PDB file of C-alpha atoms in Angstrom:
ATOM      1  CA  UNK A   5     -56.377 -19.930 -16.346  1.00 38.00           C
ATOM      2  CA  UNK A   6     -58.634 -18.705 -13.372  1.00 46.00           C
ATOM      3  CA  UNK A   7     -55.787 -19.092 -11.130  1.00 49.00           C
ATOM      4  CA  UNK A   8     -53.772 -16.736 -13.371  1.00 48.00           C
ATOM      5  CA  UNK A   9     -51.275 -17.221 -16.331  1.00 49.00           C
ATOM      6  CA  UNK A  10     -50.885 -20.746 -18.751  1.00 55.00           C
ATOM      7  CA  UNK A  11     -52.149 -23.730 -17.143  1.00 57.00           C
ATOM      8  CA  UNK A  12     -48.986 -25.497 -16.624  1.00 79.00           C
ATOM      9  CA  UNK A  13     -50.156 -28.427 -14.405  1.00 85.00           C
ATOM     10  CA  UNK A  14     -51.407 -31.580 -15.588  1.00 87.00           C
ATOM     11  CA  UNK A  15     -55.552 -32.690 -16.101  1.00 88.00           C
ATOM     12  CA  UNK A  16     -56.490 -36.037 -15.499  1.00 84.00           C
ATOM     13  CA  UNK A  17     -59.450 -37.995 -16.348  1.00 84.00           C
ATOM     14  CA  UNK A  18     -60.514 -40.329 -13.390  1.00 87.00           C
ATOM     15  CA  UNK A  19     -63.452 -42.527 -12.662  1.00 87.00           C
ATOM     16  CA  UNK A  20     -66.553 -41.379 -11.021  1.00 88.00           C
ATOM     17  CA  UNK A  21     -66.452 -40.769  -7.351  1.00 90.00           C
ATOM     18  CA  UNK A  22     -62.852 -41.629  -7.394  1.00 92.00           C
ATOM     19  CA  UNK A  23     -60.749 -41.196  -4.271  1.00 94.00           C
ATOM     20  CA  UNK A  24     -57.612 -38.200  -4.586  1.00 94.00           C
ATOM     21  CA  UNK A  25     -54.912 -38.315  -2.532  1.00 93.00           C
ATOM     22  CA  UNK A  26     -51.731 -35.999  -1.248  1.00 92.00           C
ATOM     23  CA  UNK A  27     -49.065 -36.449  -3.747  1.00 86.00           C
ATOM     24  CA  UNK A  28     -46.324 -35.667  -1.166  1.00 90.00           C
ATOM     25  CA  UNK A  29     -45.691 -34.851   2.228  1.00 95.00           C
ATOM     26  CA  UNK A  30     -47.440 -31.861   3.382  1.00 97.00           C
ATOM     27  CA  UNK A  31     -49.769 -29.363   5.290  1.00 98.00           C
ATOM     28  CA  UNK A  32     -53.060 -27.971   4.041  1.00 98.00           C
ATOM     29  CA  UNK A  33     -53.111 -24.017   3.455  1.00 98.00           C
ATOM     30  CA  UNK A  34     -56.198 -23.913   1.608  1.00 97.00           C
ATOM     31  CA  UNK A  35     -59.444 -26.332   0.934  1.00 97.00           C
ATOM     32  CA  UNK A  36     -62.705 -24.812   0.132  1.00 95.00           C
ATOM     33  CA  UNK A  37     -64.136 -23.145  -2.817  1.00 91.00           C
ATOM     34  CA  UNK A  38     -62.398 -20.146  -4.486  1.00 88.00           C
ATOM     35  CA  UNK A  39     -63.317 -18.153  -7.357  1.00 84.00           C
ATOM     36  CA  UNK A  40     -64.454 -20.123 -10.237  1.00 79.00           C
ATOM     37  CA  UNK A  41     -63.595 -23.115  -8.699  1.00 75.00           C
ATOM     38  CA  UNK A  42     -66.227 -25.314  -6.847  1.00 80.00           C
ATOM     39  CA  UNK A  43     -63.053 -26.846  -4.956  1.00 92.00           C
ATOM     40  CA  UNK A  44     -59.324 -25.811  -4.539  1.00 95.00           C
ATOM     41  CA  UNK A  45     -56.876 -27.589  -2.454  1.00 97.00           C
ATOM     42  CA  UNK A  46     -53.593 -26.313  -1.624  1.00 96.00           C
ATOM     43  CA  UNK A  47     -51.077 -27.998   0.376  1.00 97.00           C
ATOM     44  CA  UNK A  48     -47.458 -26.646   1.518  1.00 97.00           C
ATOM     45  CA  UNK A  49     -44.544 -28.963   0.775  1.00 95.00           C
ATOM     46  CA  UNK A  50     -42.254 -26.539   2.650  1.00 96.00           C
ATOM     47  CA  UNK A  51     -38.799 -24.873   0.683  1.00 95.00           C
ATOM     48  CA  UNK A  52     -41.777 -22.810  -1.909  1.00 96.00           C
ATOM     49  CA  UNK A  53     -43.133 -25.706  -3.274  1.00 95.00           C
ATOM     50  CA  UNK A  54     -47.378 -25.854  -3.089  1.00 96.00           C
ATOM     51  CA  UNK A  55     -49.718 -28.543  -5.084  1.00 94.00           C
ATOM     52  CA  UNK A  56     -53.128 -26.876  -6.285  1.00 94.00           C
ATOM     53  CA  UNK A  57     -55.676 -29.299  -6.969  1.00 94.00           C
ATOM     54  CA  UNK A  58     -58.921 -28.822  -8.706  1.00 93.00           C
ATOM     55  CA  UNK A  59     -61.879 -30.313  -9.823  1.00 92.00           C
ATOM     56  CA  UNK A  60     -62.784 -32.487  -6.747  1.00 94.00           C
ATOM     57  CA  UNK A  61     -66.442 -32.957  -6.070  1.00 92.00           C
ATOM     58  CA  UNK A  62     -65.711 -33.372  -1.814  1.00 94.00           C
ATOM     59  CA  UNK A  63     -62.365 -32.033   0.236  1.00 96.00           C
ATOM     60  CA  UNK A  64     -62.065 -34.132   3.294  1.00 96.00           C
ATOM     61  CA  UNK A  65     -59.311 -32.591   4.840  1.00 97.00           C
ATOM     62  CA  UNK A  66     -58.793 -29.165   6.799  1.00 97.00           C
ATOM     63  CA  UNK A  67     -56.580 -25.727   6.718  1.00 98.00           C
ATOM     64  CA  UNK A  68     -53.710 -26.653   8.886  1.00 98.00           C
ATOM     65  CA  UNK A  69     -53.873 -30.429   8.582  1.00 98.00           C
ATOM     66  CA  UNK A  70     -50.559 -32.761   8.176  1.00 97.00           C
ATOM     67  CA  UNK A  71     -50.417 -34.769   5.646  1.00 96.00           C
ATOM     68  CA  UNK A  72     -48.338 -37.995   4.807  1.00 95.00           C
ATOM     69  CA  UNK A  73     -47.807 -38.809   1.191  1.00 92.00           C
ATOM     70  CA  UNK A  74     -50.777 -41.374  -0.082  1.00 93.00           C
ATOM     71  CA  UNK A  75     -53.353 -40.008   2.355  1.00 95.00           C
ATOM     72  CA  UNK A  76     -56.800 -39.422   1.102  1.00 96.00           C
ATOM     73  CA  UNK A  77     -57.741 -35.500   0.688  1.00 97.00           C
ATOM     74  CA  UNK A  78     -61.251 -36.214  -1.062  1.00 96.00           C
ATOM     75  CA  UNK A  79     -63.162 -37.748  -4.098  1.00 95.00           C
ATOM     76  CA  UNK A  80     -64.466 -36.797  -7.761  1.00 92.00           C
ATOM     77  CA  UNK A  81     -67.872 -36.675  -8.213  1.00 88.00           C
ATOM     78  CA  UNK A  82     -70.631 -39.324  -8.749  1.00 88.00           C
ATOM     79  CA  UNK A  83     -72.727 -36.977 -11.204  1.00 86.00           C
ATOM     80  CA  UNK A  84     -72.601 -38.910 -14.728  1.00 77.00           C
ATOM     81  CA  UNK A  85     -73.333 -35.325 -16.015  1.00 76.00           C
ATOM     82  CA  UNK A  86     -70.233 -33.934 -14.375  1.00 73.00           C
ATOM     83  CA  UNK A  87     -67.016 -34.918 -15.994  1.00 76.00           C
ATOM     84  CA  UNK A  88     -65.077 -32.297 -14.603  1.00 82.00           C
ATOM     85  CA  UNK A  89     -60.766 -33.589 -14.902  1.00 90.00           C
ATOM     86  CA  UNK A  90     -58.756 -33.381 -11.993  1.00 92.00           C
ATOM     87  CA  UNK A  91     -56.379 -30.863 -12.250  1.00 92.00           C
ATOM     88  CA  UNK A  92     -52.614 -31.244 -10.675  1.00 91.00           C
ATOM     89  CA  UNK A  93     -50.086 -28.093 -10.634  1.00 92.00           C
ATOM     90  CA  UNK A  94     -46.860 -27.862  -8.863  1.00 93.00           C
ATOM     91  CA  UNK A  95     -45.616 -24.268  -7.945  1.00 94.00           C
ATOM     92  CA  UNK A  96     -42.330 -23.708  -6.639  1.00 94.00           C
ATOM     93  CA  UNK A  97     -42.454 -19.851  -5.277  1.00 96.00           C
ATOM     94  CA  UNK A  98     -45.907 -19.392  -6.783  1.00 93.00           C
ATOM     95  CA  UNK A  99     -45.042 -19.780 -10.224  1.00 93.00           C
ATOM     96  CA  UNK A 100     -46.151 -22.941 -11.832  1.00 91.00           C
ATOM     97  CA  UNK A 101     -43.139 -25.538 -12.489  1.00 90.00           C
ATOM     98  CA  UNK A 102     -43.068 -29.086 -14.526  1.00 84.00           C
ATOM     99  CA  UNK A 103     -44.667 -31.626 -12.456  1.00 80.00           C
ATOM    100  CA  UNK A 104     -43.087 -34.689 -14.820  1.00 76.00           C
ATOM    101  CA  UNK A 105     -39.885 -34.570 -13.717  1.00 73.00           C
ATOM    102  CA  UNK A 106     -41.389 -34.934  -9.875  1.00 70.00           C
ATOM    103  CA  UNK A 107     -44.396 -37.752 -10.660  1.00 67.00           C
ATOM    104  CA  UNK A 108     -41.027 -40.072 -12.556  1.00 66.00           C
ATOM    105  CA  UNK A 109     -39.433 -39.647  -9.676  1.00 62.00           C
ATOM    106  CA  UNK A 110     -42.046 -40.724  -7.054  1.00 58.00           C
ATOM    107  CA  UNK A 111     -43.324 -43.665  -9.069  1.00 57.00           C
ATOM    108  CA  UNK A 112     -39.723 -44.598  -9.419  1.00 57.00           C
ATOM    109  CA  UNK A 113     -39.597 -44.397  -5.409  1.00 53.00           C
ATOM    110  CA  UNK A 114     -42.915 -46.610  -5.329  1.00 48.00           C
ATOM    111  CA  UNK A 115     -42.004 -48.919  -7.428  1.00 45.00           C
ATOM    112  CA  UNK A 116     -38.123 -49.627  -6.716  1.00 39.00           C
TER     113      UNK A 116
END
């Protein structure tokens, strides 16, 4: 709710010091801390769409960087204390949109 309104993205679980990658295609308009985040990545799918990703321990990747779908951005943490979820939101013109529909139809890509 930090990042204003309803969460409307998606929280996963992962293993410790699990590796995240770029969901789609893209390029990097923000990676660092911001707010009351330790770590916020944004990266610009082009036609208003934007992925924010949170709860990362490490971003590995730049402001301005290309991405290719399936390339590593960072990892979760190591900490057994810290069991902070990874946090996946879609925003199509900066309001938050369903990400389902888009996740079916990737994994439906990947796997047909």
């Amino acid at each position: 709710e930090k990042l204003g309104g309803k969460h409307k993205g998606i929280s996963f679980q992962t293993r410790r010091g699990g590796q995240v990658v770029a969901t789609y295609d893209g390029q990097i308009a923000f990676a660092g801390p911001f707010r009351g985040y330790k770590q916020l990545l944004i990266i610009d799918h082009g036609a208003g769409y934007h992925t924010l990703l949170t709860g990362m321990d490490r971003i590995d990747v730049s402001v301005g960087q290309w991405l290719l779908a399936g390339e590593p951005v960072g990892a979760m943490s190591t900490d057994k204390s810290n069991n902070d979820p990874l946090y996946f939101e879609l925003r199509k013109n900066g309001a938050p949109i369903n990400p389902l529909p888009w996740i079916r139809q990737r994994n439906a890509k990947a796997q047909g």
